[in-house]
Coordinates of C-alpha atoms (C1' of nucleotides) in Angstrom, one line a residue:
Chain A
X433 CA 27.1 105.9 100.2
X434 CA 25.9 104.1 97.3
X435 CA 25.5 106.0 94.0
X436 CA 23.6 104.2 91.3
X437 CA 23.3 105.5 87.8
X438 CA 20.8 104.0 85.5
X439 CA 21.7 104.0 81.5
X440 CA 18.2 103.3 80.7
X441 CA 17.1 106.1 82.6
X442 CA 16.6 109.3 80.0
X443 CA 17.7 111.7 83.1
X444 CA 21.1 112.9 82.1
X445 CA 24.1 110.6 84.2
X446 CA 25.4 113.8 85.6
X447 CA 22.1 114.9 87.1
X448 CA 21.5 111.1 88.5
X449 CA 24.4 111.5 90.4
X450 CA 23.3 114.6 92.0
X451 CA 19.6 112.8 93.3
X452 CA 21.8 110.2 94.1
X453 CA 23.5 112.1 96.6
X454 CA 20.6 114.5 97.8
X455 CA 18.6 111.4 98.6
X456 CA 22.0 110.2 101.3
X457 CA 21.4 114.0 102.0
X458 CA 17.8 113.4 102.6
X459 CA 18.0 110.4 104.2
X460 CA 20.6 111.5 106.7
X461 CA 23.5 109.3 105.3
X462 CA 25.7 112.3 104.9
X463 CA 25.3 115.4 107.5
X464 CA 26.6 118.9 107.1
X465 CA 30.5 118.4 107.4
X466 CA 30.7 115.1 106.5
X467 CA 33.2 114.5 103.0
X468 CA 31.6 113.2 100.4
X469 CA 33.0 109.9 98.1
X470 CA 36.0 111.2 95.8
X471 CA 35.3 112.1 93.1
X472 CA 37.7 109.3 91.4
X473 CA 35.8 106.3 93.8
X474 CA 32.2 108.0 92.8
X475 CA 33.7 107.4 89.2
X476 CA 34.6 103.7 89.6
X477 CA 32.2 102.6 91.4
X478 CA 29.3 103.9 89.3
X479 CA 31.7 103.6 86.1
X480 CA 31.4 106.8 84.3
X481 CA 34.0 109.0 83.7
X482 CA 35.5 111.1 86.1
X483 CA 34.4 114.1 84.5
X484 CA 31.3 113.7 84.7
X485 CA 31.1 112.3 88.4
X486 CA 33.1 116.3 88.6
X487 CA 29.9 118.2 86.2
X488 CA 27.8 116.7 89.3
X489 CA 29.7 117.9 92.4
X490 CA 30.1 121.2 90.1
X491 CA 26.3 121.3 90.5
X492 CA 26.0 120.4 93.7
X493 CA 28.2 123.2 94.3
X494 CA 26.0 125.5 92.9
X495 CA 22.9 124.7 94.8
X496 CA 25.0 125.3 97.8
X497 CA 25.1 121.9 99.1
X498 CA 28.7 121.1 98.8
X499 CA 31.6 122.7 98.9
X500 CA 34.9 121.2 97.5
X501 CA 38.3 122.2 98.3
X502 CA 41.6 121.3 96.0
X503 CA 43.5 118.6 97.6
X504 CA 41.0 117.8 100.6
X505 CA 37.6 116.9 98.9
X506 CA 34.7 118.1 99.0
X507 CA 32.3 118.3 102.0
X508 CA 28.6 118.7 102.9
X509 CA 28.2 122.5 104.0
X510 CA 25.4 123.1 106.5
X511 CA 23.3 125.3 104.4
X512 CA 19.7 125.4 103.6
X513 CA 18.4 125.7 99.9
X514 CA 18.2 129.4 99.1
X515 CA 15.2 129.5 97.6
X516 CA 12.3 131.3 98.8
X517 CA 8.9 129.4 99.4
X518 CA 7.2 130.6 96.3
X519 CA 9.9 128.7 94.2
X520 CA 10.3 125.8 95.9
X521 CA 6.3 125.5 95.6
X522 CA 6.3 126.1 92.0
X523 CA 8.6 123.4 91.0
X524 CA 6.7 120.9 93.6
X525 CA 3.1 122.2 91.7
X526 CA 5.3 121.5 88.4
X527 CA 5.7 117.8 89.6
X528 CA 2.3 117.6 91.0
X529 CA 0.9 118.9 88.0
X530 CA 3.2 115.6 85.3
X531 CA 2.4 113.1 88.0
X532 CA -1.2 114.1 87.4
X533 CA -1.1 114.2 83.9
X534 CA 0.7 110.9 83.7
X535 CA -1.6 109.4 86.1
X536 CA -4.8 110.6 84.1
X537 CA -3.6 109.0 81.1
X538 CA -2.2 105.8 82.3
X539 CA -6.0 105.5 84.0
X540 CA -4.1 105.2 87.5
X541 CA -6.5 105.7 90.0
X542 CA -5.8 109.4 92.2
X543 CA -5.7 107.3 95.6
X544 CA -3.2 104.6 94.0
X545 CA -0.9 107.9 92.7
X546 CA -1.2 109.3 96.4
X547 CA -0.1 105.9 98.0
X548 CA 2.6 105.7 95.9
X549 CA 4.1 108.9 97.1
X550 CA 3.4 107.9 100.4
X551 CA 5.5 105.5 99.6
X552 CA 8.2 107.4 97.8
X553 CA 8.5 109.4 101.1
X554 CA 9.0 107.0 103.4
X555 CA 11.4 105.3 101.5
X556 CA 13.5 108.5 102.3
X557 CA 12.3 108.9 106.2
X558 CA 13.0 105.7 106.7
X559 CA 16.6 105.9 107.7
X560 CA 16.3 109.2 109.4
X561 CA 14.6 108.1 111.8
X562 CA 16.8 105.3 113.2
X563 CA 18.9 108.7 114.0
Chain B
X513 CA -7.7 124.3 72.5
X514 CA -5.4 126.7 74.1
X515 CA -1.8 125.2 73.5
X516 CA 0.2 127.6 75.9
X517 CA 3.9 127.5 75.7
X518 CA 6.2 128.9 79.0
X519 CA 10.1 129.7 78.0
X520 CA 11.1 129.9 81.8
X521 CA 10.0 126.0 81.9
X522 CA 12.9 124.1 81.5
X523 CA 10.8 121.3 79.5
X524 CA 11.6 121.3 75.8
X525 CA 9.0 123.3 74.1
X526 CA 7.7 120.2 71.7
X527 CA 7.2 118.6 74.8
X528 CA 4.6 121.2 76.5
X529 CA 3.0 121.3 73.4
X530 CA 2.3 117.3 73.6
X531 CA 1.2 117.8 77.4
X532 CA -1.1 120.3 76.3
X533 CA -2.6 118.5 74.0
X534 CA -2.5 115.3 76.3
X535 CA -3.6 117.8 79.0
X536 CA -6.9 118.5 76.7
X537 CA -7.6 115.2 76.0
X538 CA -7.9 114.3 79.6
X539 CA -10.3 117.3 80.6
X540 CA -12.0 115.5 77.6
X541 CA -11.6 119.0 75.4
X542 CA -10.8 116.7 72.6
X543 CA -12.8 113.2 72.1
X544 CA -11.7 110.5 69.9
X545 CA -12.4 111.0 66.1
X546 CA -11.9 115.0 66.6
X547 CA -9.7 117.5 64.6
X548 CA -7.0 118.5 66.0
X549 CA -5.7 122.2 65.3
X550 CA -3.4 122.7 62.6
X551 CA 0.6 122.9 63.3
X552 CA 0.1 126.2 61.4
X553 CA -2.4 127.1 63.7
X554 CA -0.9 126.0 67.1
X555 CA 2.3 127.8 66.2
X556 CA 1.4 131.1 65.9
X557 CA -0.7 130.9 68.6
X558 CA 1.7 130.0 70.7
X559 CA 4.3 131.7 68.7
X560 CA 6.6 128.9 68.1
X561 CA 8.3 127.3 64.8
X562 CA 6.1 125.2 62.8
X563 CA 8.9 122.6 62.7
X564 CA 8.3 122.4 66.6
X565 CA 4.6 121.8 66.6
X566 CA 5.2 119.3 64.0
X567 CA 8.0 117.3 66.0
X568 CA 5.0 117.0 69.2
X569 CA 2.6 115.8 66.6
X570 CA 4.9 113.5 65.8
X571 CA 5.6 112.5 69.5
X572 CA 2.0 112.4 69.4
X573 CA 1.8 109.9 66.8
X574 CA 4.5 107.6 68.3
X575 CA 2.1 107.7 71.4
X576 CA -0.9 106.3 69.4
X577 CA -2.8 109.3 70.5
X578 CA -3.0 111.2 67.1
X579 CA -3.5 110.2 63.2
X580 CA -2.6 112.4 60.6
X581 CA -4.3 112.0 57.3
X582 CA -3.0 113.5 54.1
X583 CA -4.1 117.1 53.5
X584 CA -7.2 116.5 55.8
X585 CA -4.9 116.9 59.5
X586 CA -4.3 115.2 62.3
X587 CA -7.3 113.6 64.3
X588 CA -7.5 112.1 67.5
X589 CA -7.5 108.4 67.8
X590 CA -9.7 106.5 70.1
X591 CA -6.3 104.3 71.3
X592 CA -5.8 103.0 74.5
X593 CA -2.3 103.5 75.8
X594 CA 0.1 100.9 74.4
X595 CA 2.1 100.5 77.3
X596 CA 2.0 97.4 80.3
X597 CA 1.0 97.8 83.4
X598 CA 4.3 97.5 84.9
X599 CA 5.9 100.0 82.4
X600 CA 3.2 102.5 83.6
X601 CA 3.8 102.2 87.2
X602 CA 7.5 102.4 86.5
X603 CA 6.8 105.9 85.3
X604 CA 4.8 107.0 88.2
X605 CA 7.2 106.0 90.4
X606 CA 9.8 107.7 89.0
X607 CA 8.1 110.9 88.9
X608 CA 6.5 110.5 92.5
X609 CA 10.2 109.8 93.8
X610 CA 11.2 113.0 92.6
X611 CA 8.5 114.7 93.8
X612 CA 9.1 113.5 97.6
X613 CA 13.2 114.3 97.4
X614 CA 11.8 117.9 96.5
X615 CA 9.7 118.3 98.9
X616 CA 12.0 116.4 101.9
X617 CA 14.5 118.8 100.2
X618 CA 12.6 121.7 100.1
X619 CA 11.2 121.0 104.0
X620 CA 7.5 120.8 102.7
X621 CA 5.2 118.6 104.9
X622 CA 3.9 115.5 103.2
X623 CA 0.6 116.0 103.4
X624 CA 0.7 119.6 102.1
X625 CA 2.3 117.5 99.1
X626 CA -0.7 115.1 98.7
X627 CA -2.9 118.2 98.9
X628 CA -1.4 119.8 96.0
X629 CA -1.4 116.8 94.0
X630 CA -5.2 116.1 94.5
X631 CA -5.6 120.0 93.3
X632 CA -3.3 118.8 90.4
X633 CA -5.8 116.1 89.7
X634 CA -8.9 117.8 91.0
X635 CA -7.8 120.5 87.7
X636 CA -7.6 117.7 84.9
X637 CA -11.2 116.5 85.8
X638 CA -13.0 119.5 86.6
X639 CA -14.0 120.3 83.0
X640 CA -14.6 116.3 82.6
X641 CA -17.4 116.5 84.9
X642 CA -19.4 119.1 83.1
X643 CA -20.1 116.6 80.6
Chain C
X52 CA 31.6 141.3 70.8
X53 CA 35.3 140.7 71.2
X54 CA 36.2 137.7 73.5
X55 CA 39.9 137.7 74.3
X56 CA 41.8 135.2 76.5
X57 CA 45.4 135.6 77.3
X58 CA 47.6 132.1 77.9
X59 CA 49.8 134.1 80.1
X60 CA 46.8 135.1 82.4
X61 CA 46.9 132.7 85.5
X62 CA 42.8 133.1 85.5
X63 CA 41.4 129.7 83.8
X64 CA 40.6 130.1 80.6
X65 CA 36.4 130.0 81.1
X66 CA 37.1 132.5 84.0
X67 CA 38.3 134.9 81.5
X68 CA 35.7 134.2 79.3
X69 CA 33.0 135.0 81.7
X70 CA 35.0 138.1 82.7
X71 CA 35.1 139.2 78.7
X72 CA 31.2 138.9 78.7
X73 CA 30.2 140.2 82.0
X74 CA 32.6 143.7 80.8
X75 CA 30.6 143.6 77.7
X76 CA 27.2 143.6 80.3
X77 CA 28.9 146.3 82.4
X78 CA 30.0 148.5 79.1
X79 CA 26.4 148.2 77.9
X80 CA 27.5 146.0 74.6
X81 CA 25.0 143.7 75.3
X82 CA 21.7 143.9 76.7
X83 CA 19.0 142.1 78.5
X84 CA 17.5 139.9 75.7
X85 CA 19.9 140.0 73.6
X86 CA 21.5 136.9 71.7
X87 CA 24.9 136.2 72.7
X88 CA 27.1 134.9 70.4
X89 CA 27.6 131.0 69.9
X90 CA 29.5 128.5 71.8
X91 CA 30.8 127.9 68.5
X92 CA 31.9 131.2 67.2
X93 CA 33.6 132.0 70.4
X94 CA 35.5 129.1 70.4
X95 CA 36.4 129.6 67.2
X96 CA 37.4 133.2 67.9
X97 CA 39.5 132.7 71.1
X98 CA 41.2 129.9 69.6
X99 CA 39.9 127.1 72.4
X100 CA 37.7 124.2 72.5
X101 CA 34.1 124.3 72.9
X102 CA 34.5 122.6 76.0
X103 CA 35.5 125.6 77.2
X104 CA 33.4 127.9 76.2
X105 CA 30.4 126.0 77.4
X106 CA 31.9 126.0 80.6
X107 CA 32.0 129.7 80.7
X108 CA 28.3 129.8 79.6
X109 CA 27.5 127.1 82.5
X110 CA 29.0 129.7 84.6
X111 CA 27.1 132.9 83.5
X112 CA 24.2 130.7 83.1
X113 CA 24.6 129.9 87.1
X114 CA 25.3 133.6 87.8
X115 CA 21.7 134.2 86.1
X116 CA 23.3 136.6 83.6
X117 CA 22.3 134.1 80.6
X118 CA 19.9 131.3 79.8
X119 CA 20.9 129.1 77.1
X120 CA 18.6 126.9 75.1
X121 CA 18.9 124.1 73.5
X122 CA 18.6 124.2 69.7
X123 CA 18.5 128.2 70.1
X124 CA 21.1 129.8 71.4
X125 CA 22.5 132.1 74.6
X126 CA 20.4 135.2 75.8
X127 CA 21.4 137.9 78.3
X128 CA 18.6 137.6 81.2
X129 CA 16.9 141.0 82.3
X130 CA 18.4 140.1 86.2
X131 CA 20.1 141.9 88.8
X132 CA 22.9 140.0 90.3
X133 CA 21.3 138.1 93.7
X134 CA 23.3 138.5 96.3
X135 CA 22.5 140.8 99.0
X136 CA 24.8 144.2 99.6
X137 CA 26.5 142.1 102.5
X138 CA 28.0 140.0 99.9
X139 CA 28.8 142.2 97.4
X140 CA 30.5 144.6 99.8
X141 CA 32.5 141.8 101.3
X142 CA 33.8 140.5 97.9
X143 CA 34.2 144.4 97.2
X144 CA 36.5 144.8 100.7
X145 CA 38.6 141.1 99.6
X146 CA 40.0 142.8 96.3
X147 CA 40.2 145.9 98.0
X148 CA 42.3 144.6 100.7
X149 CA 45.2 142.6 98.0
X150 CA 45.0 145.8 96.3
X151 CA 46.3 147.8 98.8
X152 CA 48.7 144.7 100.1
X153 CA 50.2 144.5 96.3
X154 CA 50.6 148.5 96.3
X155 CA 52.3 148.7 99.6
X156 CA 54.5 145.5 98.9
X157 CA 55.2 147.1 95.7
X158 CA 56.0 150.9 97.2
X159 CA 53.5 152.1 95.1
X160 CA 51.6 155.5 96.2
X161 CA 48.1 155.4 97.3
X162 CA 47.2 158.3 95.3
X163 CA 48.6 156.7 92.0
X164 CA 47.0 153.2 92.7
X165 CA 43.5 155.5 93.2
X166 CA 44.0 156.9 89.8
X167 CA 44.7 153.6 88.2
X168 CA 41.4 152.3 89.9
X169 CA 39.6 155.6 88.4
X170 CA 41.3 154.5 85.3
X171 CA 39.7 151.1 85.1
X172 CA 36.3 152.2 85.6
X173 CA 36.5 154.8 83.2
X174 CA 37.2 152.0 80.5
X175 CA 34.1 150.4 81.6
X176 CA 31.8 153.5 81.2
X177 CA 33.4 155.0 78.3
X178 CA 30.8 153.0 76.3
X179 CA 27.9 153.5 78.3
X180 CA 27.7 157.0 78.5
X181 CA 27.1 156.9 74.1
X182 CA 23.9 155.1 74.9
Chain D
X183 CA 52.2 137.6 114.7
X184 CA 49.0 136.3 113.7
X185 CA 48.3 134.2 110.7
X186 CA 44.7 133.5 109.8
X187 CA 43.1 131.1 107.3
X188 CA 39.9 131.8 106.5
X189 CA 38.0 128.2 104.9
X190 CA 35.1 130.6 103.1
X191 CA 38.0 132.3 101.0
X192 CA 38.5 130.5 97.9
X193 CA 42.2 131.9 97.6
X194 CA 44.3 128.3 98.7
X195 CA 45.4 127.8 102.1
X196 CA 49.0 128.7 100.9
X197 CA 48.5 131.9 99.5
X198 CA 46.4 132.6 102.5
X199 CA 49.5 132.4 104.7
X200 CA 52.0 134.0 102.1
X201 CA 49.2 137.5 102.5
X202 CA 49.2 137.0 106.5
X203 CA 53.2 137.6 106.4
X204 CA 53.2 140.0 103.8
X205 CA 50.8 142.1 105.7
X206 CA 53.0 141.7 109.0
X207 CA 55.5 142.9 106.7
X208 CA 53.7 146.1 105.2
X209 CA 52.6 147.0 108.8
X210 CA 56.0 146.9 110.3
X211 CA 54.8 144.0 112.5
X212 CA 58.2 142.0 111.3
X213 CA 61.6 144.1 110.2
X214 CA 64.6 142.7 108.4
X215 CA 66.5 140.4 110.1
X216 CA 63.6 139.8 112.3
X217 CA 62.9 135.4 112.9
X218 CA 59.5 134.4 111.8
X219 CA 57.6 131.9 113.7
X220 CA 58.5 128.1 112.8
X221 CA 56.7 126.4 110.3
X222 CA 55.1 123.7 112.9
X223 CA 54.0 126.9 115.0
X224 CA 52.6 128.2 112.3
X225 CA 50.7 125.1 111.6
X226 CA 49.1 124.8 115.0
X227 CA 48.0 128.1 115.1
X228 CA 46.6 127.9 112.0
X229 CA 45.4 124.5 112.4
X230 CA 46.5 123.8 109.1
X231 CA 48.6 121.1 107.5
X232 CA 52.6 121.6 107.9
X233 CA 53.3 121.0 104.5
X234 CA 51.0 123.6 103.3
X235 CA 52.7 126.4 105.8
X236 CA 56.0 124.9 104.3
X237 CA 54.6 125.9 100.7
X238 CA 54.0 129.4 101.8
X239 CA 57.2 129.7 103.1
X240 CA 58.9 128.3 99.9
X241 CA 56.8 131.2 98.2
X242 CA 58.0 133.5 100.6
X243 CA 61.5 132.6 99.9
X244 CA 61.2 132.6 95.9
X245 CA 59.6 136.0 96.6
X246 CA 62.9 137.3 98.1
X247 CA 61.2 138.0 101.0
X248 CA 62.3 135.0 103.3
X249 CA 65.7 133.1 103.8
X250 CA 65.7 129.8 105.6
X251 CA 68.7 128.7 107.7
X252 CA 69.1 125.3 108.0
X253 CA 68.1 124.4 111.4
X254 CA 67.9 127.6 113.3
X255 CA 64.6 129.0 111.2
X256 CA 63.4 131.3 108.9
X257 CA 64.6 134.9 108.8
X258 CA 63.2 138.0 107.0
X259 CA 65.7 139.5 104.3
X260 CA 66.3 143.3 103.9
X261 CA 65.4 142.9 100.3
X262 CA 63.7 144.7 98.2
X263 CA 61.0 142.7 95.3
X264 CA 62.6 142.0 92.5
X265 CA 60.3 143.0 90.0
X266 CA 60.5 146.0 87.5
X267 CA 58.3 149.0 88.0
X268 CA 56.1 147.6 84.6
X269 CA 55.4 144.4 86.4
X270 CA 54.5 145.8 89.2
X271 CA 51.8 148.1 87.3
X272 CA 50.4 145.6 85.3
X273 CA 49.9 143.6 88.3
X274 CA 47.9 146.7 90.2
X275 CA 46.0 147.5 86.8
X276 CA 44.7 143.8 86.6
X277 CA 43.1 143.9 90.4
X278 CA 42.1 147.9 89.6
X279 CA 40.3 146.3 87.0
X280 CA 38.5 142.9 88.6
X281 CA 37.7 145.9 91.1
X282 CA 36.0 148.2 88.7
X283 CA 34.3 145.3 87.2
X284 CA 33.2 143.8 90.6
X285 CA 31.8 147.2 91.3
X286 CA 30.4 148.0 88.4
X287 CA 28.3 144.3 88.2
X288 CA 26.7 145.4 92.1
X289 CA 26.3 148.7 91.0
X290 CA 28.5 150.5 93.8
X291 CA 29.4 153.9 93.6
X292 CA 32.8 154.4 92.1
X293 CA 33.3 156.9 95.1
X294 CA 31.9 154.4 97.9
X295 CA 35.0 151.8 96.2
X296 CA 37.4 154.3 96.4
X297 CA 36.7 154.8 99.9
X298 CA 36.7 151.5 100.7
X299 CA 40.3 151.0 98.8
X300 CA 41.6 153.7 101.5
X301 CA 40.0 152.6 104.0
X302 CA 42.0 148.7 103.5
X303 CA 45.2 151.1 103.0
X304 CA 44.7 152.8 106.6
X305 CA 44.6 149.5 107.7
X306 CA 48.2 148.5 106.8
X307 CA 49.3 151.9 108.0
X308 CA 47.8 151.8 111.1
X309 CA 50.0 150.0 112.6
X310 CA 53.5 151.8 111.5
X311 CA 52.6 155.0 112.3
X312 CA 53.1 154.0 115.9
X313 CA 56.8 152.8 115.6
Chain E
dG988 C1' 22.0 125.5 62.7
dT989 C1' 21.8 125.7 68.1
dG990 C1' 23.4 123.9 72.9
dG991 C1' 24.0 119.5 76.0
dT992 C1' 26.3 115.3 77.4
dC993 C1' 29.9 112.0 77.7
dT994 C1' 34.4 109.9 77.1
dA995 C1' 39.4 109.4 77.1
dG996 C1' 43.3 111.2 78.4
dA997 C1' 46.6 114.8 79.7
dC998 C1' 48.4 118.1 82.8
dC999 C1' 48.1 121.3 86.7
dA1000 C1' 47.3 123.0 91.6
dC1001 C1' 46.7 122.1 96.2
dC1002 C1' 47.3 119.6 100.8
Chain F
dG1229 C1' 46.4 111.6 97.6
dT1230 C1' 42.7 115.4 96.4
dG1231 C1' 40.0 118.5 93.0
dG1232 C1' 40.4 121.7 88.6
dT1233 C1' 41.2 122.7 83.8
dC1234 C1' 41.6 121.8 79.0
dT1235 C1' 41.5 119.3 74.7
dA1236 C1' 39.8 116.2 71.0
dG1237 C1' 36.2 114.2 69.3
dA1238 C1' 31.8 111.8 69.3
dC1239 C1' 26.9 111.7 69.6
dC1240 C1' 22.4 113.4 71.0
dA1241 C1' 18.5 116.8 71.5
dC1242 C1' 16.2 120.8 70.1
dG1243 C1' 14.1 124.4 66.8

DNA sequence: GTGGTCTAGACCACC
DNA sequence: GTGGTCTAGACCACG
């Protein structure tokens, strides 16, 4: 699993670490049960420090993604997201609503916007369905 | 202009300030050359610290969007957006990638996706079309 | 609000500190809304880093008992705890169950270990009853 | 005798094992003198690691409860635990409290914990009454 | 002033 | 080997 981590990008490291490994979850690159990198190889290969590599899993904890265990790892669980489908719909509005905004200002034209998450999604499907 | 501030969004508050006001300018609410309301005005109607208002005004400012003139206030400019192409697309991109790991995520269909961004969209320009 | 931690206490130190504020939720010394106090002064107070008082915050923050922000402070949210009764009941039955494995290991009457258990609620609504 | 690990309880693998015997103990399942099953039996059943049973048995051994003979197995003592009757207290008080706490935060009935605390004491009775 | 992030490095607990 | 905790100290972001 390749985790990136962009210094240019404003997100905190920490957080790109966690989209880092929801897209492998997305994408099928890790399935529930599978162990995830250590947290000292995440670390060294994306060379931050370990802590924060560890404020990431801790998050991904929390979402109910992963679950790590003192001296095993830490492991995809086979949950779902707990939120209920109002939520989940108001943070994808939320997007919708920047991406917009964003769009509107930069003069992007709607149809351009919309091909472009076309594209963003199948970036993601793409390797899921070699399964 | 209604300048509406939520405290359950995550976003910093100075920052939904400057999308509502970037909001307004692209439903065309505000033209180039107008008045903007005053930070003292903006913050208590949306009951924030004038120090806040005054930091999106200055985002504002960076953004080439507004001018403020001494003791008259802060008008909008008719600026372009200073940014390259390349620069601008980078930014959608970012923000569509995140919007299609939420929704693989979140198990929402893609074209549900697409239909809530065109409402998104369809929102900014329904005043514009009064015009 | 007093926030004690206790070196000799196996429980990390954050854990302790989440346990100090959640007694103060359950003894009615804070309420929903209200400010709690700074990373800073509690650090100060319990004589540990900030670090690690964050931590805690992270924690209670996770729990939904608080939301913290940036450049204001920590407030007590106005939620109930989420999980459903199955949950609670089965973390209920776990400390239940090394309860009554410590008092029969240690020879120690049911009847007393009741009374201690009386006991420790007792502490907790002492100070809500004043309300 | 049957010793369970449960992967969903955060208490470690160890400690796990340590609880299983102590609860063959307190039911009467395993006397003085009595062998206890090897540590690679243990492991299998288990299906844990045999260095981990070997930890629980070192625990049960610094506990008093356990002597090992070299190469004929592992033996409960006649012993009695070593600790002083204000140990042993503080150690009930500090679950009797987590309980009340625990309780208190999912808003159970003091009388519904109470039961519940019995209840996990008839279950380590149980079993001896029928010696 | 507030909280958030990151680093460096140490030490511990578990398997 | 694994992950977890804590410290010290720096710097940033927000109101």
């Amino acid at each position: 699993m390749i985790i990136t981590v962009d210094p240019s990008n404003p997100k905190p490291t920490y957080l790109q670490i966690v989209d880092s490994i929801r897209r492998a979850i997305a994408t099928g690159a890790v399935k529930p049960g599978d162990q995830l990198p250590t947290i000292r190889d995440v670390a060294v290969q994306a060379r931050v420090n370990r802590n924060t590599v560890s404020r990431a899993y801790l998050e991904l904890e929390h979402m109910g993604l992963v679950r790590s265990r003192q001296g095993s790892g830490s492991f995809l669980t086979d949950n779902e997201p707990g939120l209920d489908q109002r939520e989940r719909l108001k943070i994808i509005k939320r997007i919708a609503d920047e991406l917009a905004l964003e769009a509107s200002h930069y003069k992007i034209p709607l149809e351009q916007v919309i091909a472009i998450v076309r594209d963003s999604a199948a970036e993601l499907n793409k390797e899921t369905e070699h399964e």
